[in-house]
Amino acid sequence: MIRLGAGPLDRVAAVGAHCDDIAIGAGGTLLTLCRARPGIRVDALVLSGGGSDREEEERAALAAFCPGADLRLTVLKLPDGRMPVHWDEAKAAVEELRAQTDPDLVLAPRTDDAHQDHRGLAKLMPTAFRDHLVLGYEIVKWDGDLGRPSAYQPLSPEIAEEKVRLLQEHYPSQRHRSWYDREAFLGLARIRGIECHARYAEAFAVTKLTLDLGD
């Protein structure tokens, strides 16, 4: 197992098609980052849910998942499940995010995610964040689209438990879903932990990575 640090991290961008995507896919990573780097700037963009109870859930949740961070969250009103039809608006939103920040790390959906909204957003990322490290997070669902990740962020047992607690606390609108429970979230984290010799982990897809090993 090769462990490479990402170097200094002062800014992170996180994007999601729906409220709760970022927290489910990378909530443990955000907790780890923000606790290790007080004051880190986190620019977050969510394409749908604006003006609804879902936006209120998202604002409270990401504030909890980014303790001590300079969090700047934008939640838009694109219709859920219709992103391909609203490609221009989504692209403009991603480009506006890029104009506002030059992040050291980008957290986004995977390009091979089965959900059309997740997949569409993922495919937009390289058009705006051309020279950035983009980690594609995974979201468990009935489609059975989990693959073989190429990057891992180990999570301490305390962080893994806190992630599950915060998901249950801040997204009451999702508790009725069959896959939205403690066993699903901790189970996947345990499997990814096994794959990287840790107790728990979040896993990511990396489509392009440039190394600088000469310094």
mmCIF file of C-alpha atoms in Angstrom:
data_model
loop_
_atom_site.group_PDB
_atom_site.id
_atom_site.type_symbol
_atom_site.label_atom_id
_atom_site.label_comp_id
_atom_site.label_asym_id
_atom_site.label_seq_id
_atom_site.Cartn_x
_atom_site.Cartn_y
_atom_site.Cartn_z
ATOM 1 C CA MET A 1 0.000 0.000 0.000
ATOM 2 C CA ILE A 2 1.515 3.300 -1.120
ATOM 3 C CA ARG A 3 0.673 6.379 0.942
ATOM 4 C CA LEU A 4 1.183 9.756 -0.689
ATOM 5 C CA GLY A 5 0.192 12.997 0.959
ATOM 6 C CA ALA A 6 -1.504 15.701 -1.057
ATOM 7 C CA GLY A 7 0.760 18.410 0.340
ATOM 8 C CA PRO A 8 -0.614 21.580 1.932
ATOM 9 C CA LEU A 9 -4.396 21.766 1.777
ATOM 10 C CA ASP A 10 -5.867 25.210 2.213
ATOM 11 C CA ARG A 11 -8.920 25.012 -0.049
ATOM 12 C CA VAL A 12 -11.328 22.228 -0.904
ATOM 13 C CA ALA A 13 -14.221 22.252 -3.354
ATOM 14 C CA ALA A 14 -17.051 19.750 -2.905
ATOM 15 C CA VAL A 15 -19.918 19.275 -5.347
ATOM 16 C CA GLY A 16 -23.074 17.205 -5.282
ATOM 17 C CA ALA A 17 -26.096 16.774 -7.489
ATOM 18 C CA HIS A 18 -28.407 16.456 -4.480
ATOM 19 C CA CYS A 19 -28.467 17.482 -0.854
ATOM 20 C CA ASP A 20 -26.728 14.710 1.141
ATOM 21 C CA ASP A 21 -24.517 13.466 -1.748
ATOM 22 C CA ILE A 22 -21.394 15.184 -0.417
ATOM 23 C CA ALA A 23 -21.987 14.034 3.152
ATOM 24 C CA ILE A 24 -22.680 10.425 2.152
ATOM 25 C CA GLY A 25 -19.775 10.179 -0.267
ATOM 26 C CA ALA A 26 -17.123 12.210 1.528
ATOM 27 C CA GLY A 27 -18.449 13.201 4.952
ATOM 28 C CA GLY A 28 -15.742 11.303 6.804
ATOM 29 C CA THR A 29 -13.041 12.826 4.641
ATOM 30 C CA LEU A 30 -14.387 16.329 5.306
ATOM 31 C CA LEU A 31 -14.472 15.672 9.049
ATOM 32 C CA THR A 32 -10.893 14.417 8.919
ATOM 33 C CA LEU A 33 -9.672 17.352 6.846
ATOM 34 C CA CYS A 34 -11.427 20.069 8.799
ATOM 35 C CA ARG A 35 -10.332 18.762 12.178
ATOM 36 C CA ALA A 36 -6.729 18.538 11.023
ATOM 37 C CA ARG A 37 -6.761 21.981 9.381
ATOM 38 C CA PRO A 38 -8.815 24.548 11.334
ATOM 39 C CA GLY A 39 -9.908 27.408 9.096
ATOM 40 C CA ILE A 40 -9.620 25.454 5.850
ATOM 41 C CA ARG A 41 -11.856 26.916 3.168
ATOM 42 C CA VAL A 42 -14.557 24.617 1.801
ATOM 43 C CA ASP A 43 -16.524 25.770 -1.243
ATOM 44 C CA ALA A 44 -19.545 23.521 -1.725
ATOM 45 C CA LEU A 45 -22.023 23.429 -4.593
ATOM 46 C CA VAL A 46 -25.257 21.406 -4.683
ATOM 47 C CA LEU A 47 -27.325 21.513 -7.851
ATOM 48 C CA SER A 48 -30.793 20.718 -6.481
ATOM 49 C CA GLY A 49 -32.912 21.288 -3.395
ATOM 50 C CA GLY A 50 -32.635 25.068 -3.209
ATOM 51 C CA GLY A 51 -35.474 26.850 -1.412
ATOM 52 C CA SER A 52 -36.803 23.654 0.173
ATOM 53 C CA ASP A 53 -36.483 21.805 3.461
ATOM 54 C CA ARG A 54 -33.678 19.854 1.819
ATOM 55 C CA GLU A 55 -31.587 23.012 1.605
ATOM 56 C CA GLU A 56 -32.057 23.616 5.324
ATOM 57 C CA GLU A 57 -30.945 20.051 5.999
ATOM 58 C CA GLU A 58 -27.889 20.511 3.811
ATOM 59 C CA ARG A 59 -26.762 23.752 5.394
ATOM 60 C CA ALA A 60 -26.986 22.321 8.906
ATOM 61 C CA ALA A 61 -25.337 19.060 7.858
ATOM 62 C CA LEU A 62 -22.351 20.523 6.033
ATOM 63 C CA ALA A 63 -21.740 22.952 8.870
ATOM 64 C CA ALA A 64 -21.463 19.917 11.139
ATOM 65 C CA PHE A 65 -19.316 17.956 8.682
ATOM 66 C CA CYS A 66 -16.925 20.919 8.281
ATOM 67 C CA PRO A 67 -16.205 21.996 11.886
ATOM 68 C CA GLY A 68 -14.076 25.096 12.130
ATOM 69 C CA ALA A 69 -13.934 25.552 8.364
ATOM 70 C CA ASP A 70 -14.633 28.612 6.259
ATOM 71 C CA LEU A 71 -17.655 26.993 4.583
ATOM 72 C CA ARG A 72 -19.262 28.643 1.573
ATOM 73 C CA LEU A 73 -22.273 26.690 0.337
ATOM 74 C CA THR A 74 -24.459 27.282 -2.720
ATOM 75 C CA VAL A 75 -27.631 25.232 -3.221
ATOM 76 C CA LEU A 76 -29.364 25.607 -6.584
ATOM 77 C CA LYS A 77 -32.882 24.686 -7.709
ATOM 78 C CA LEU A 78 -32.307 22.347 -10.634
ATOM 79 C CA PRO A 79 -34.975 19.607 -10.665
ATOM 80 C CA ASP A 80 -33.980 16.263 -9.196
ATOM 81 C CA GLY A 81 -33.419 13.589 -11.839
ATOM 82 C CA ARG A 82 -33.404 16.034 -14.750
ATOM 83 C CA MET A 83 -29.812 17.210 -14.945
ATOM 84 C CA PRO A 84 -29.210 16.083 -18.549
ATOM 85 C CA VAL A 85 -31.983 18.456 -19.621
ATOM 86 C CA HIS A 86 -30.441 21.279 -17.586
ATOM 87 C CA TRP A 87 -26.875 20.745 -18.751
ATOM 88 C CA ASP A 88 -26.237 24.425 -19.507
ATOM 89 C CA GLU A 89 -27.307 25.583 -16.048
ATOM 90 C CA ALA A 90 -25.237 22.882 -14.369
ATOM 91 C CA LYS A 91 -22.179 23.704 -16.458
ATOM 92 C CA ALA A 92 -22.526 27.410 -15.687
ATOM 93 C CA ALA A 93 -22.766 26.644 -11.965
ATOM 94 C CA VAL A 94 -19.606 24.533 -12.015
ATOM 95 C CA GLU A 95 -17.733 27.200 -13.962
ATOM 96 C CA GLU A 96 -18.885 29.872 -11.503
ATOM 97 C CA LEU A 97 -17.594 27.735 -8.640
ATOM 98 C CA ARG A 98 -14.245 27.452 -10.394
ATOM 99 C CA ALA A 99 -14.117 31.226 -10.815
ATOM 100 C CA GLN A 100 -14.582 31.634 -7.060
ATOM 101 C CA THR A 101 -11.891 29.230 -5.910
ATOM 102 C CA ASP A 102 -8.673 27.496 -6.886
ATOM 103 C CA PRO A 103 -8.865 24.411 -4.672
ATOM 104 C CA ASP A 104 -6.110 22.018 -3.711
ATOM 105 C CA LEU A 105 -8.642 19.174 -3.790
ATOM 106 C CA VAL A 106 -12.019 18.605 -5.439
ATOM 107 C CA LEU A 107 -14.586 16.095 -4.125
ATOM 108 C CA ALA A 108 -17.172 15.111 -6.729
ATOM 109 C CA PRO A 109 -19.304 12.164 -7.878
ATOM 110 C CA ARG A 110 -17.746 9.330 -9.907
ATOM 111 C CA THR A 111 -18.004 9.409 -13.686
ATOM 112 C CA ASP A 112 -19.309 5.820 -13.703
ATOM 113 C CA ASP A 113 -22.068 6.432 -11.142
ATOM 114 C CA ALA A 114 -25.325 4.886 -12.360
ATOM 115 C CA HIS A 115 -27.464 7.908 -11.398
ATOM 116 C CA GLN A 116 -27.713 10.270 -14.347
ATOM 117 C CA ASP A 117 -27.467 13.392 -12.165
ATOM 118 C CA HIS A 118 -24.335 12.163 -10.385
ATOM 119 C CA ARG A 119 -22.745 10.981 -13.623
ATOM 120 C CA GLY A 120 -23.563 14.171 -15.488
ATOM 121 C CA LEU A 121 -22.064 16.376 -12.784
ATOM 122 C CA ALA A 122 -18.951 14.214 -12.657
ATOM 123 C CA LYS A 123 -18.417 14.602 -16.382
ATOM 124 C CA LEU A 124 -18.569 18.382 -16.028
ATOM 125 C CA MET A 125 -15.746 18.583 -13.523
ATOM 126 C CA PRO A 126 -12.770 18.217 -15.929
ATOM 127 C CA THR A 127 -14.106 21.038 -18.083
ATOM 128 C CA ALA A 128 -13.683 23.521 -15.220
ATOM 129 C CA PHE A 129 -11.114 21.925 -12.900
ATOM 130 C CA ARG A 130 -8.502 20.951 -15.474
ATOM 131 C CA ASP A 131 -5.389 21.011 -13.295
ATOM 132 C CA HIS A 132 -6.791 19.839 -9.985
ATOM 133 C CA LEU A 133 -6.878 16.610 -8.042
ATOM 134 C CA VAL A 134 -10.477 15.403 -8.365
ATOM 135 C CA LEU A 135 -11.571 12.496 -6.174
ATOM 136 C CA GLY A 136 -14.792 10.800 -7.250
ATOM 137 C CA TYR A 137 -16.782 9.646 -4.211
ATOM 138 C CA GLU A 138 -19.187 6.699 -4.164
ATOM 139 C CA ILE A 139 -22.798 6.467 -3.009
ATOM 140 C CA VAL A 140 -24.310 3.069 -2.263
ATOM 141 C CA LYS A 141 -27.727 2.459 -3.879
ATOM 142 C CA TRP A 142 -29.907 -0.203 -5.411
ATOM 143 C CA ASP A 143 -28.225 0.085 -8.835
ATOM 144 C CA GLY A 144 -25.291 -2.001 -7.616
ATOM 145 C CA ASP A 145 -22.767 0.308 -9.292
ATOM 146 C CA LEU A 146 -19.949 0.165 -6.734
ATOM 147 C CA GLY A 147 -16.662 -0.478 -8.492
ATOM 148 C CA ARG A 148 -12.982 -0.897 -7.690
ATOM 149 C CA PRO A 149 -11.757 2.392 -6.207
ATOM 150 C CA SER A 150 -8.204 3.608 -6.639
ATOM 151 C CA ALA A 151 -7.806 5.991 -3.684
ATOM 152 C CA TYR A 152 -8.664 5.715 -0.012
ATOM 153 C CA GLN A 153 -8.988 8.008 2.983
ATOM 154 C CA PRO A 154 -8.773 5.938 6.181
ATOM 155 C CA LEU A 155 -11.260 6.940 8.859
ATOM 156 C CA SER A 156 -10.755 6.506 12.563
ATOM 157 C CA PRO A 157 -13.551 4.564 14.294
ATOM 158 C CA GLU A 158 -14.588 7.815 15.970
ATOM 159 C CA ILE A 159 -14.871 9.642 12.634
ATOM 160 C CA ALA A 160 -16.767 6.751 11.037
ATOM 161 C CA GLU A 161 -19.262 6.692 13.902
ATOM 162 C CA GLU A 162 -19.653 10.464 13.838
ATOM 163 C CA LYS A 163 -20.319 10.406 10.088
ATOM 164 C CA VAL A 164 -23.181 7.939 10.582
ATOM 165 C CA ARG A 165 -24.565 9.924 13.500
ATOM 166 C CA LEU A 166 -24.532 13.177 11.562
ATOM 167 C CA LEU A 167 -26.189 11.564 8.525
ATOM 168 C CA GLN A 168 -29.011 10.273 10.697
ATOM 169 C CA GLU A 169 -29.347 13.536 12.602
ATOM 170 C CA HIS A 170 -29.323 16.031 9.760
ATOM 171 C CA TYR A 171 -31.227 14.298 6.949
ATOM 172 C CA PRO A 172 -34.552 13.180 8.451
ATOM 173 C CA SER A 173 -36.127 13.354 4.983
ATOM 174 C CA GLN A 174 -34.020 10.360 3.924
ATOM 175 C CA ARG A 175 -34.538 8.024 6.870
ATOM 176 C CA HIS A 176 -37.369 6.142 5.145
ATOM 177 C CA ARG A 177 -35.086 4.902 2.361
ATOM 178 C CA SER A 178 -34.203 1.229 2.600
ATOM 179 C CA TRP A 179 -30.474 1.826 2.091
ATOM 180 C CA TYR A 180 -30.180 4.823 4.393
ATOM 181 C CA ASP A 181 -29.078 3.244 7.640
ATOM 182 C CA ARG A 182 -26.156 2.655 9.952
ATOM 183 C CA GLU A 183 -25.399 -0.829 8.616
ATOM 184 C CA ALA A 184 -25.109 0.347 5.014
ATOM 185 C CA PHE A 185 -22.802 3.259 5.762
ATOM 186 C CA LEU A 186 -20.566 1.502 8.268
ATOM 187 C CA GLY A 187 -20.572 -1.709 6.232
ATOM 188 C CA LEU A 188 -19.233 -0.007 3.126
ATOM 189 C CA ALA A 189 -16.701 1.935 5.213
ATOM 190 C CA ARG A 190 -15.536 -1.335 6.785
ATOM 191 C CA ILE A 191 -15.070 -2.980 3.389
ATOM 192 C CA ARG A 192 -13.100 -0.013 2.084
ATOM 193 C CA GLY A 193 -11.056 -0.064 5.269
ATOM 194 C CA ILE A 194 -10.132 -3.703 4.660
ATOM 195 C CA GLU A 195 -8.951 -2.748 1.181
ATOM 196 C CA CYS A 196 -6.494 -0.176 2.538
ATOM 197 C CA HIS A 197 -5.437 -1.871 5.801
ATOM 198 C CA ALA A 198 -7.538 0.376 8.018
ATOM 199 C CA ARG A 199 -10.585 -0.193 10.194
ATOM 200 C CA TYR A 200 -12.770 2.146 8.126
ATOM 201 C CA ALA A 201 -12.248 4.268 5.034
ATOM 202 C CA GLU A 202 -13.921 6.246 2.285
ATOM 203 C CA ALA A 203 -12.923 5.312 -1.242
ATOM 204 C CA PHE A 204 -12.608 7.385 -4.390
ATOM 205 C CA ALA A 205 -12.051 7.057 -8.108
ATOM 206 C CA VAL A 206 -9.211 9.018 -9.687
ATOM 207 C CA THR A 207 -9.388 9.580 -13.426
ATOM 208 C CA LYS A 208 -6.164 11.545 -13.782
ATOM 209 C CA LEU A 209 -3.278 12.150 -11.411
ATOM 210 C CA THR A 210 -0.037 14.046 -11.996
ATOM 211 C CA LEU A 211 2.881 13.184 -9.729
ATOM 212 C CA ASP A 212 5.735 15.496 -8.781
ATOM 213 C CA LEU A 213 8.319 13.243 -7.169
ATOM 214 C CA GLY A 214 11.385 15.347 -7.884
ATOM 215 C CA ASP A 215 11.139 17.825 -5.014
#
